XYZ file of C-alpha atoms in Angstrom:
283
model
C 64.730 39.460 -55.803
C 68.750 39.411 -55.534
C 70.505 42.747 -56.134
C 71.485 41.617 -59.212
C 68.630 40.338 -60.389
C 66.911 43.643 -59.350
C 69.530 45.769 -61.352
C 69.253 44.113 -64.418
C 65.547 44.608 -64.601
C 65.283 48.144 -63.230
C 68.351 49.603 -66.270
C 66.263 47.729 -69.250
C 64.787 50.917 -70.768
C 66.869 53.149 -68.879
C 69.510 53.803 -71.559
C 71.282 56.733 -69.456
C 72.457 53.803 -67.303
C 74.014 52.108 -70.171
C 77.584 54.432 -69.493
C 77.722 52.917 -66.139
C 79.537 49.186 -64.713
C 77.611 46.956 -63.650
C 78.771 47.591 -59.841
C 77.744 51.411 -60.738
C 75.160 50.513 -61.644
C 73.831 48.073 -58.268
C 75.034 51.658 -56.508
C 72.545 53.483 -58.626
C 69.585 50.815 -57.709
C 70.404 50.312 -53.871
C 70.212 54.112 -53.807
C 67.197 54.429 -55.262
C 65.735 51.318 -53.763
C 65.766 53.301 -50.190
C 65.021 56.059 -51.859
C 61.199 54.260 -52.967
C 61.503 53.011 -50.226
C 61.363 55.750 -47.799
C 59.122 57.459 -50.104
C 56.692 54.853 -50.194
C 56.169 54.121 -46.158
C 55.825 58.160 -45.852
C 52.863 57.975 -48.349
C 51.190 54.753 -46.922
C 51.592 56.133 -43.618
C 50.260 59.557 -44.688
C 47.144 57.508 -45.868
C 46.803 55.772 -42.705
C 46.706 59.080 -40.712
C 44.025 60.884 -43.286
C 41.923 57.646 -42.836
C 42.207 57.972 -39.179
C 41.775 61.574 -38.970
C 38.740 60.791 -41.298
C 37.322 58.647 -38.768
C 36.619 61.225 -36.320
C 34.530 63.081 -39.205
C 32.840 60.836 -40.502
C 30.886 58.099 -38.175
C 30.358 56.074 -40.738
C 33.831 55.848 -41.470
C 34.222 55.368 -37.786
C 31.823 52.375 -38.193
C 33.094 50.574 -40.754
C 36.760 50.387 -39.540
C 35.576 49.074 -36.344
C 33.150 46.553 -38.041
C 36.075 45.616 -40.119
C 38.474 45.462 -37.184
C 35.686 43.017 -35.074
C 35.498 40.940 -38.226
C 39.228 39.949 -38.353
C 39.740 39.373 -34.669
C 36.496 37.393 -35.193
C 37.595 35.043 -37.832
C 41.162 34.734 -35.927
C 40.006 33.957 -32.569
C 38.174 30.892 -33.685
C 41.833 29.956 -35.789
C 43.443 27.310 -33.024
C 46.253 26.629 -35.832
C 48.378 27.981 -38.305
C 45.742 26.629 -41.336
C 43.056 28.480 -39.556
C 45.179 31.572 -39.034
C 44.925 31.801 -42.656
C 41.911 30.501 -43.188
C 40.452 33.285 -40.753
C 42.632 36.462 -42.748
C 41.299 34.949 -45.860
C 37.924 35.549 -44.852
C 38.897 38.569 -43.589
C 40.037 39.624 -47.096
C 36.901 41.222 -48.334
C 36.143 43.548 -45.210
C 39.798 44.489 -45.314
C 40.063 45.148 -49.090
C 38.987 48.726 -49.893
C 41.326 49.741 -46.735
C 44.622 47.808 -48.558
C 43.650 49.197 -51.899
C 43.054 52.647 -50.381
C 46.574 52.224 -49.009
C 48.307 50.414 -51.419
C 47.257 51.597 -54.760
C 48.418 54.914 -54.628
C 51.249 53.675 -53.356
C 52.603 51.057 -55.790
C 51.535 53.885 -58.621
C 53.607 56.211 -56.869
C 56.426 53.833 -57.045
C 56.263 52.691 -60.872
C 55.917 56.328 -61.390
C 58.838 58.030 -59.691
C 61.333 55.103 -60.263
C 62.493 55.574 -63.853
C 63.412 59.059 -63.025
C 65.217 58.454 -59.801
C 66.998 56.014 -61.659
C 67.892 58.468 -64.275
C 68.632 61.505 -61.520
C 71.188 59.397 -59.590
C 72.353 58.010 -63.142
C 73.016 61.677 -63.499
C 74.466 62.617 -60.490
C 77.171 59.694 -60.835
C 78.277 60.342 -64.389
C 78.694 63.935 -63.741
C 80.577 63.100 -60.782
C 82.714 61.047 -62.232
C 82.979 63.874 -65.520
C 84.464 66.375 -62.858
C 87.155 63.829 -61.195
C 90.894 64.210 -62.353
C 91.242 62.628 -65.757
C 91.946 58.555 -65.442
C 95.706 57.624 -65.725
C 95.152 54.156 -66.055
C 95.430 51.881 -68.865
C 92.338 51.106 -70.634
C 90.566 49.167 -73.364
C 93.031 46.159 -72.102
C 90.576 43.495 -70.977
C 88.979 42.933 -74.946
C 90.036 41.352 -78.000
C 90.449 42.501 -81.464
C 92.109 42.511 -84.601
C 91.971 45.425 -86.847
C 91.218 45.240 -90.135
C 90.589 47.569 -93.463
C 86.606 47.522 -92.454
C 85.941 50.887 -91.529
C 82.184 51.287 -88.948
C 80.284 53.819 -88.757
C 77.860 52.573 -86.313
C 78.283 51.811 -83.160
C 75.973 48.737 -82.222
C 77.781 46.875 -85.303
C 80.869 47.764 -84.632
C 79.862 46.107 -80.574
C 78.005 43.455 -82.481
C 81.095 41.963 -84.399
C 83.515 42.977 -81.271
C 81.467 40.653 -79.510
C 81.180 37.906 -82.078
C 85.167 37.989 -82.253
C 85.744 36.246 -79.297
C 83.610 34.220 -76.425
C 85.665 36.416 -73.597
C 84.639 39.708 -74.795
C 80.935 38.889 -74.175
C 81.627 39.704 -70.280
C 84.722 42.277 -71.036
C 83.104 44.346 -73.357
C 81.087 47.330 -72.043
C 80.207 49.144 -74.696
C 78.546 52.410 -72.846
C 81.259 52.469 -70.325
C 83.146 55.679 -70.107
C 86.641 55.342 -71.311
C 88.078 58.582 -71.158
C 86.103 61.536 -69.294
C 87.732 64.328 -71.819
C 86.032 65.746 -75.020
C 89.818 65.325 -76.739
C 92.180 62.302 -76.568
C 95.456 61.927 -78.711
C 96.453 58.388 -79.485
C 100.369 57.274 -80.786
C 100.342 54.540 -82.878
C 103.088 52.804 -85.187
C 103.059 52.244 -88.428
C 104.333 51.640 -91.867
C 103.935 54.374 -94.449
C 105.321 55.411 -98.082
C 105.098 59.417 -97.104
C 103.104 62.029 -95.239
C 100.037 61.498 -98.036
C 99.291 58.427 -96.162
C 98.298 60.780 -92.837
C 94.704 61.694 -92.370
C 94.209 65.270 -91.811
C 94.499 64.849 -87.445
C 97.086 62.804 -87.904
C 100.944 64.235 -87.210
C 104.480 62.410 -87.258
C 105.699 62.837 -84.130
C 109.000 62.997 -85.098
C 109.690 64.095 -89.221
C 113.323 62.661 -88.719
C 112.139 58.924 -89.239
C 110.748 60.157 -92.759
C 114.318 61.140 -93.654
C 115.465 59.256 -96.872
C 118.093 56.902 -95.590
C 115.458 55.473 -93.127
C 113.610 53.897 -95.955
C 113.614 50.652 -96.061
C 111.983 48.489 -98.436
C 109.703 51.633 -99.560
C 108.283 52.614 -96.799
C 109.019 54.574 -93.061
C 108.804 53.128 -90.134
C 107.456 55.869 -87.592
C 105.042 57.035 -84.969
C 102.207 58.417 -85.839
C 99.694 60.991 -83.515
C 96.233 61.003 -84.079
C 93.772 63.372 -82.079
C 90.165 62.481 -81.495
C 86.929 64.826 -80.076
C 83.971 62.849 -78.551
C 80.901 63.319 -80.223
C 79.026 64.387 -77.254
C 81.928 67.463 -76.269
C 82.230 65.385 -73.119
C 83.459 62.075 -73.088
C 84.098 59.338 -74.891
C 82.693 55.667 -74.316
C 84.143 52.659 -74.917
C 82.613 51.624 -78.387
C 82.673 55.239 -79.791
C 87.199 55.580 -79.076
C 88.372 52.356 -79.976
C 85.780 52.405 -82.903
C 87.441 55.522 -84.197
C 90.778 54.207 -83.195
C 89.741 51.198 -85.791
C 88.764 53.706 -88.585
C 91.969 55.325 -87.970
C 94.250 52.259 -88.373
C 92.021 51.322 -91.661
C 94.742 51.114 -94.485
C 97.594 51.710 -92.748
C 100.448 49.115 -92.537
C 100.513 47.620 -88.593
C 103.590 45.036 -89.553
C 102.531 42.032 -88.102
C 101.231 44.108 -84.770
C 97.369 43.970 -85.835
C 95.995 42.559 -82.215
C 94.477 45.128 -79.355
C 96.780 45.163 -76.228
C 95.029 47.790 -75.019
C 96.089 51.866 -74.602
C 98.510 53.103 -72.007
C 98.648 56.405 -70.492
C 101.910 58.773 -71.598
C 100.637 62.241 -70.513
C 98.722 65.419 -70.784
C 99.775 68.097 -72.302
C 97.775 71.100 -72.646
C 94.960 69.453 -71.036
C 94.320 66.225 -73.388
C 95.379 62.982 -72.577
C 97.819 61.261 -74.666
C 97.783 57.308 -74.709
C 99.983 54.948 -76.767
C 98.089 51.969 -78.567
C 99.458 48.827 -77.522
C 99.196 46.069 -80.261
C 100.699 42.742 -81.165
C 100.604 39.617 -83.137
């Protein structure tokens, strides 16, 4: 098994790894692979020694690992070829199996049973790693497609599901879990077309009340930019599908011009300790 393959099959019912990238998450699995690793040679040798040491206790013991051990050299000093190599551990098999399963079956229940949480410990270890680096200043949300609408989500998985239905691409782009900003607050600046201030939600702010002035009417409505402040609902970060969700709900009813296409968000500053990104859109 690949390293791919292997981390594809050990996150399925892990759903702590579901923050991570896929390259996190092939860090995760090679870690814990030695990990089991490790772990499970010290316990199969640890059996080997007590069934040694139990040897000199009990002759009967002593007996049948030397009968067994006559057996096998037996059957493969008669083998002459690579068939009868085979053929001669074959029927070898039944002397030698309570020994492997003596060995081996506390050993592979060992490693079903410890692997799910190693997987979630170092699962743990990265995110919070990660949680306690300087806040990202890069752009992000820029490699998927969408066009907001009116629709308003509240769920997450079909808000995902129709993100990926938009568009072929954003079937490998689109990671939902992933951890877009590693702050419990995030203010976004958008622009937009509105009639007045009734047409803010309540953490929404004008960022400058000048553009609202009378004489910059035109055709009814103001042409401004608008601030709109966000808080994860875990109090620690926010993933992907959970901020630009929100950032949909937000834009819901509001007039975008002809800019209604994701571009992506791109980092302004931080003031005060919350990151401020503008939403890039087009048409």
């Amino acid at each position: 098994m690949d390293t791919h393959a292997r981390t594809a099959k050990w996150s399925k019912g892990v759903p702590e790894m579901d923050v991570l990238s896929l390259a996190e998450k092939e860090i995760v699995c090679n870690k814990v692979a030695k990990q089991l690793f490790v772990i499970c040679v010290t316990i199969a040798t640890l059996i080997l020694i007590a069934i040694i040491a139990g040897m000199f206790e009990h002759p009967w013991l002593l007996d049948y690992m030397t009968d067994t051990a006559n057996t096998v050299n037996q059957n493969l000093s008669t083998a002459h070829s690579q068939a009868g190599r085979a053929g001669g551990t074959m029927a070898s098999l039944p002397r030698m199996l309570p020994v492997l399963a003596a060995m081996l079956i506390p050993t592979i229940a060992v490693f079903y049973i410890i692997k799910k949480p190693l997987l979630k410990r170092e699962t743990r270890k990265l995110v919070e790693k990660k949680l306690v680096a300087t806040p990202s200043i890069d752009d992000i949300l820029t490699s998927v497609y969408w066009e907001f609408s009116n629709q308003e989500y509240v769920s997450n998985d079909t808000f995902t599901n129709d993100i990926i239905n938009y568009i072929e691409d954003n079937k490998a782009n689109w990671n939902p879990n992933g951890i877009a900003i590693n702050s419990r607050k995030v203010c976004i600046v958008y622009e937009a077309f509105i009639t007045g201030l009734e047409q803010l939600r309540s953490n929404e702010t004008v960022l400058d009340m000048s553009y609202l002035d009378e004489e910059c009417r035109i055709d009814g409505v103001f042409q401004t930019d608008i601030k709109a402040c966000l808080t994860a609902d875990n109090g620690k970060y926010f993933t992907n599908v959970e901020l630009l969700r929100k950032i949909h709900n937000q834009l819901a009813y509001k007039d975008l011009g002809n800019n209604e296409f994701l571009e992506g968000l791109e980092y302004i500053e931080t003031d005060g300790g919350t990151s401020i990104y503008r939403l890039m859109t087009g048409s």
